[in-house]
Short mmCIF file of C-alpha atoms in Angstrom, two decimals:
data_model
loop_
_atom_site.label_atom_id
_atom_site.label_comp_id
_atom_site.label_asym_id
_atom_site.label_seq_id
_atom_site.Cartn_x
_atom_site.Cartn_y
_atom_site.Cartn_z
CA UNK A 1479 15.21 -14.06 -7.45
CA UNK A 1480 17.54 -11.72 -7.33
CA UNK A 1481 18.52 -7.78 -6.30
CA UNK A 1482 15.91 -4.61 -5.16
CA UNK A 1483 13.55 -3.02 -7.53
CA UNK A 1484 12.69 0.94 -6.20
CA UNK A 1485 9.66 2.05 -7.95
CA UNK A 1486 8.36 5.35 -7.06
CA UNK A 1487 7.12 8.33 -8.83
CA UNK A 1488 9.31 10.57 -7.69
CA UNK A 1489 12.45 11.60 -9.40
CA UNK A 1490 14.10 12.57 -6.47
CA UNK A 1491 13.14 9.71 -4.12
CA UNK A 1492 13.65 6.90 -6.58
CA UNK A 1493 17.45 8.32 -6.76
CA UNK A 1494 17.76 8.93 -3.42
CA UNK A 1495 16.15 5.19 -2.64
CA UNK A 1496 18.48 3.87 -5.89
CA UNK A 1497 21.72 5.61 -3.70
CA UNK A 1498 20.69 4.01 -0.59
CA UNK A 1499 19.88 0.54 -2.02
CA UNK A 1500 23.56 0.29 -3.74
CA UNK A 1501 25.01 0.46 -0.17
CA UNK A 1502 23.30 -2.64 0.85
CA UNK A 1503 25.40 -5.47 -0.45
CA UNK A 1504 22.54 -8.11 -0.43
CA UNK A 1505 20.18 -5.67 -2.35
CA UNK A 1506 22.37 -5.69 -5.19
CA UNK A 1507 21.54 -5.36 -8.31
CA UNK A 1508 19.54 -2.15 -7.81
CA UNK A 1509 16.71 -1.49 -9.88
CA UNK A 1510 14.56 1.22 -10.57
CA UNK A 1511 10.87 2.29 -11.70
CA UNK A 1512 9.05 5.21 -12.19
CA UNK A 1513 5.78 3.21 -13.11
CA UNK A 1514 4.22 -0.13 -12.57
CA UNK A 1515 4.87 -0.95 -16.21
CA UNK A 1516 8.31 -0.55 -15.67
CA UNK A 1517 8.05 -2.38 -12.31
CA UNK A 1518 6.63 -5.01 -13.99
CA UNK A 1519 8.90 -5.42 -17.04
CA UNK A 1520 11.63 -5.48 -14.32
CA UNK A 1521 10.17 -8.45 -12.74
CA UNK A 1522 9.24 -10.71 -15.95
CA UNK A 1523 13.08 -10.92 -16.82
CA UNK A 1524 14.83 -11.15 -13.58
CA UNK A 1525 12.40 -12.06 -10.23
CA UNK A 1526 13.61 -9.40 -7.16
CA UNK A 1527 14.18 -10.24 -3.98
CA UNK A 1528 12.24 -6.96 -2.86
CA UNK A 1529 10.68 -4.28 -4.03
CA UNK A 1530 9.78 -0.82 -2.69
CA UNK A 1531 7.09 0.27 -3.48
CA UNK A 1532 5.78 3.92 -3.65
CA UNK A 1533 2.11 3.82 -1.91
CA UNK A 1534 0.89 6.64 -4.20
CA UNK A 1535 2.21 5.39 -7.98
CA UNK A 1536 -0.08 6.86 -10.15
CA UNK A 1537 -2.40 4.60 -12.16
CA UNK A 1538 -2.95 1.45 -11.90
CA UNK A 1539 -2.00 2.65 -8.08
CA UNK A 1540 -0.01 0.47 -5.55
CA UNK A 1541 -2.81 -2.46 -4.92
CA UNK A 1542 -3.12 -3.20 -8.86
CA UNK A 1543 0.67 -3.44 -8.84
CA UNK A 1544 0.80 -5.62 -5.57
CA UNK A 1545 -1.81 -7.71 -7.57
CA UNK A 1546 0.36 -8.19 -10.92
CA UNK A 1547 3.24 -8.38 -9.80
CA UNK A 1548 2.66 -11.12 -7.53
CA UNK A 1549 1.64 -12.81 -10.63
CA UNK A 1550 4.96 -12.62 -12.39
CA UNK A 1551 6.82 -12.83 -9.63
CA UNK A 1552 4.94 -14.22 -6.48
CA UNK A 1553 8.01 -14.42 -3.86
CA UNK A 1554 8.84 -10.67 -4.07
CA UNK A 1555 8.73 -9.47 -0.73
CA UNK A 1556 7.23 -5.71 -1.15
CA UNK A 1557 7.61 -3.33 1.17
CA UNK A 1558 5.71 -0.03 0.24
CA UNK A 1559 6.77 3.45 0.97
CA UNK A 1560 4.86 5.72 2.93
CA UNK A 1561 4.56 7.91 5.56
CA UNK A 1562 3.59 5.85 8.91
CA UNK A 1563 0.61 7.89 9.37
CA UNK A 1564 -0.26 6.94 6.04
CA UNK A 1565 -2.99 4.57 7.23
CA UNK A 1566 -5.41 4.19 4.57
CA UNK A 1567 -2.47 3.48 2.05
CA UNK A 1568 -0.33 1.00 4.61
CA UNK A 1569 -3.72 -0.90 5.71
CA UNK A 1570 -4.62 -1.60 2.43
CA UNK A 1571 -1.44 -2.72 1.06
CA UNK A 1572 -0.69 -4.95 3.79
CA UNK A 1573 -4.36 -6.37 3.06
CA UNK A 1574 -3.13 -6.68 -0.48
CA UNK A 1575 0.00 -9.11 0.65
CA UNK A 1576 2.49 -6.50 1.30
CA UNK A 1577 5.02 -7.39 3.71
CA UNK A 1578 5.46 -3.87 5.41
CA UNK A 1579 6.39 -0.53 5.22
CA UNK A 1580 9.21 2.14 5.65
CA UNK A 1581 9.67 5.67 5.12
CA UNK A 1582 10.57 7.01 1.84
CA UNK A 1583 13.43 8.79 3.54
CA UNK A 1584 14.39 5.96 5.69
CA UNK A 1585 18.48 5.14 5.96
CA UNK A 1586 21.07 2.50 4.77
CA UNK A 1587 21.37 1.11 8.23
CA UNK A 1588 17.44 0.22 8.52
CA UNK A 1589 17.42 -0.61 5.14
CA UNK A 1590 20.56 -2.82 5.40
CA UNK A 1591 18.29 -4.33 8.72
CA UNK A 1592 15.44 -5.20 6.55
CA UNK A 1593 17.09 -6.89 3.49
CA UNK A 1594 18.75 -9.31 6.02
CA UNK A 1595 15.78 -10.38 7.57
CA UNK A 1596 13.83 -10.47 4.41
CA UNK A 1597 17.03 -13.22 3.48
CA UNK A 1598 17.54 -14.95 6.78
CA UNK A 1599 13.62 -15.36 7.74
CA UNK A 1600 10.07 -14.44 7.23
CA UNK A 1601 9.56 -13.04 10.42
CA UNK A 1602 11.54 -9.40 11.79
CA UNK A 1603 11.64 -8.37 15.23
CA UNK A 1604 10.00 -5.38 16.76
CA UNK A 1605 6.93 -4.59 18.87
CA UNK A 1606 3.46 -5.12 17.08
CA UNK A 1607 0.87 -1.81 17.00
CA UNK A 1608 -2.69 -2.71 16.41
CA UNK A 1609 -4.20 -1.76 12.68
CA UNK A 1610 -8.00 -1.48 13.14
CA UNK A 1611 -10.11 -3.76 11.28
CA UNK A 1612 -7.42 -5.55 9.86
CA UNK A 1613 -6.85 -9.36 10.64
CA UNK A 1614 -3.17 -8.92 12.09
CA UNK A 1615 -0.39 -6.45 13.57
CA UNK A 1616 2.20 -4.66 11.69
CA UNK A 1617 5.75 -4.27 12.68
CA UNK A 1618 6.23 -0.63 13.20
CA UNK A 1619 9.42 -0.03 10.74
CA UNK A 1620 8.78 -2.93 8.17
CA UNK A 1621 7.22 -6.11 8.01
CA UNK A 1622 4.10 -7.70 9.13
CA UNK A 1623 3.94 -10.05 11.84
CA UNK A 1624 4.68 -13.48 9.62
CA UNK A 1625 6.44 -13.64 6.10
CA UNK A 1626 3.65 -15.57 4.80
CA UNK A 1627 1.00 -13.64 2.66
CA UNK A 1628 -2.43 -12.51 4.76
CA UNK A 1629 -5.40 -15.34 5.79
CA UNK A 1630 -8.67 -13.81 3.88
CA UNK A 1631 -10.62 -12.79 6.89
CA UNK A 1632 -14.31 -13.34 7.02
CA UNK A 1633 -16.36 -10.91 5.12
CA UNK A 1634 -18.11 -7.86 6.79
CA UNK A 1635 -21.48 -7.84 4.93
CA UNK A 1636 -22.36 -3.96 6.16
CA UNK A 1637 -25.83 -3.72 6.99
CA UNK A 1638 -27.09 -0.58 4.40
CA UNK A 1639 -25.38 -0.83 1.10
CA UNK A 1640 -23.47 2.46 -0.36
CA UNK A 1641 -24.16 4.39 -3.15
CA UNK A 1642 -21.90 4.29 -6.29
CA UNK A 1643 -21.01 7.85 -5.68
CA UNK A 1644 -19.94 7.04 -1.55
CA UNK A 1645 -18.33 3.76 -3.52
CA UNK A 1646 -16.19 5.73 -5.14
CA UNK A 1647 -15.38 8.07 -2.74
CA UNK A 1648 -13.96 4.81 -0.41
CA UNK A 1649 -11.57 3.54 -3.13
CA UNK A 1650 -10.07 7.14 -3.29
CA UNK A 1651 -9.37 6.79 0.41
CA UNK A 1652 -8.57 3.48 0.24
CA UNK A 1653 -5.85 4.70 -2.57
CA UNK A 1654 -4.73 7.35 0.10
CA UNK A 1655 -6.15 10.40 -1.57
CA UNK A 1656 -7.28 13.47 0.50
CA UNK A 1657 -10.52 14.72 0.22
CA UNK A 1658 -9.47 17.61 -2.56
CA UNK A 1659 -7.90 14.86 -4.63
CA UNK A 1660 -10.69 12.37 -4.36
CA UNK A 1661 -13.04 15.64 -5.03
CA UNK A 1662 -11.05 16.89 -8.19
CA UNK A 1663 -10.79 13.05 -9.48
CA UNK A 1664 -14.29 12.99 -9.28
CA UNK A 1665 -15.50 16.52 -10.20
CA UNK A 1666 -16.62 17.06 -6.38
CA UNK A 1667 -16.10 20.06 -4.37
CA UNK A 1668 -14.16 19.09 -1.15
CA UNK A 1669 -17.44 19.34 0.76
CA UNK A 1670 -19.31 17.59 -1.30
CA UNK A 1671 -16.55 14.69 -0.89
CA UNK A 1672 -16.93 15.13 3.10
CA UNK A 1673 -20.47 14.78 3.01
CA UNK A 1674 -19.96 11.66 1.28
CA UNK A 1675 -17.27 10.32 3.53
CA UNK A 1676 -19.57 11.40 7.19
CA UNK A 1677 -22.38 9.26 5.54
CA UNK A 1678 -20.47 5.79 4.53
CA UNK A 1679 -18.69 6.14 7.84
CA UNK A 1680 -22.20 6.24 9.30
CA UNK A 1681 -23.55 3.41 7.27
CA UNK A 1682 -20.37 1.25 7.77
CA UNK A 1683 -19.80 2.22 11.58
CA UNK A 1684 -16.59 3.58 11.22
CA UNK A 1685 -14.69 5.80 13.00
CA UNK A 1686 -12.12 7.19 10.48
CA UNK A 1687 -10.81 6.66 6.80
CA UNK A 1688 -8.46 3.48 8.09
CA UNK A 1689 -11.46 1.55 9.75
CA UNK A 1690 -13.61 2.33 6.48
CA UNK A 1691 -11.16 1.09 4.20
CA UNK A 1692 -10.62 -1.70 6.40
CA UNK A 1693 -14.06 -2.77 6.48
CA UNK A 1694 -14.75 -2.26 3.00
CA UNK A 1695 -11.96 -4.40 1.58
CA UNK A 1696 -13.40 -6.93 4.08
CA UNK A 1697 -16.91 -6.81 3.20
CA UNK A 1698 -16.10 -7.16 -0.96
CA UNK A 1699 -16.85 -3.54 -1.14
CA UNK A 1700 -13.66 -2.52 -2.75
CA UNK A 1701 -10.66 -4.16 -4.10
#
């Protein structure tokens, strides 16, 4: 195992992220990805340590890469990058095995304090908020509450089965689109998509996109 792998779509973040990673002597060697492809042929010769992972790569998305990656290299701690009110993406990678998150723009110094911890122990400090739905807390600037990947939680069977259409509509959420991406993905107006949503939060008794997602990665609804 060895160094940081940055993978995100962005030019400018991956440099900036690349920059910020090089000051952190225990990251090193600093590694970067604009695609899970790359991300992956990173991680086939030389294991990381970590990896930080963009919550909005473009196809195969951030929970595909989560799931291959931990194939080729299953003791990379990934941390994914995204905005904290970023729910939908965050609850679903953490439900994928995803050890936390930070900010894309976030600093040497925090970065420097998560890279140690990730070394020293599976656990970091910090005061837990509650995710809804999902089985445990996350640690507000990085990791989840143990190093260890997530228990399976029991399955929510939902009690009226979805459509394929309000199926499809969930995984867009549950991949942190907006309602105008997940309409022009799918040839949808943006109302059409928010019909869609109101009903399979009715059907699933869910209050917003986070709870949804939640409940339908529990229930085997999406992966």
């Amino acid at each position: 195992m060895a160094g940081v792998v940055v993978c995100h779509a962005s030019t400018t973040v991956r440099e900036r992220l690349v920059v910020t990673s090089i000051g952190v002597p225990t990251l090193s060697p600093v590694r970067a990805a604009a695609t899970v492809d790359e991300l992956l042929a990173h991680a086939r010769r030389v294991p990381p340590t970590v990896v930080l992972l963009d919550a909005h790569i473009p196809a195969p998305g951030a929970g595909e890469a989560i799931r291959r990656l931990r194939a080729v290299a299953p003791g990379a701690a990934v941390v994914v990058l995204a905005a904290p009110d970023d729910s939908a993406a965050l609850d679903r990678a953490l439900a994928l095995g995803a050890r936390g998150f930070l900010a894309p723009d976030v600093g040497r110094a925090e970065l420097s304090a998560v890279a140690a911890h990730v070394l020293a122990s599976p656990v970091l400090p910090g005061a837990s908020r509650p995710v809804v739905d999902v089985p445990r807390p996350v640690l507000p600037s990085t990791m989840a509450a143990d190093g260890a990947d997530p228990a399976p939680a029991e399955p929510v069977k939902p009690a009226v089965a979805l459509t394929k259409r309000e199926i499809e509509v969930l995984v867009g959420m549950s991949n942190g689109r907006s309602n105008a991406q997940i309409g022009a993905e799918l040839f949808l107006s943006e109302d059409t998509v928010k019909t869609h949503a109101r009903r399979l939060f009715r059907k699933l008794g869910a209050n917003d996109r986070a709870q949804a997602v939640a409940i339908g990665l529990r229930g085997g609804l999406i992966r």
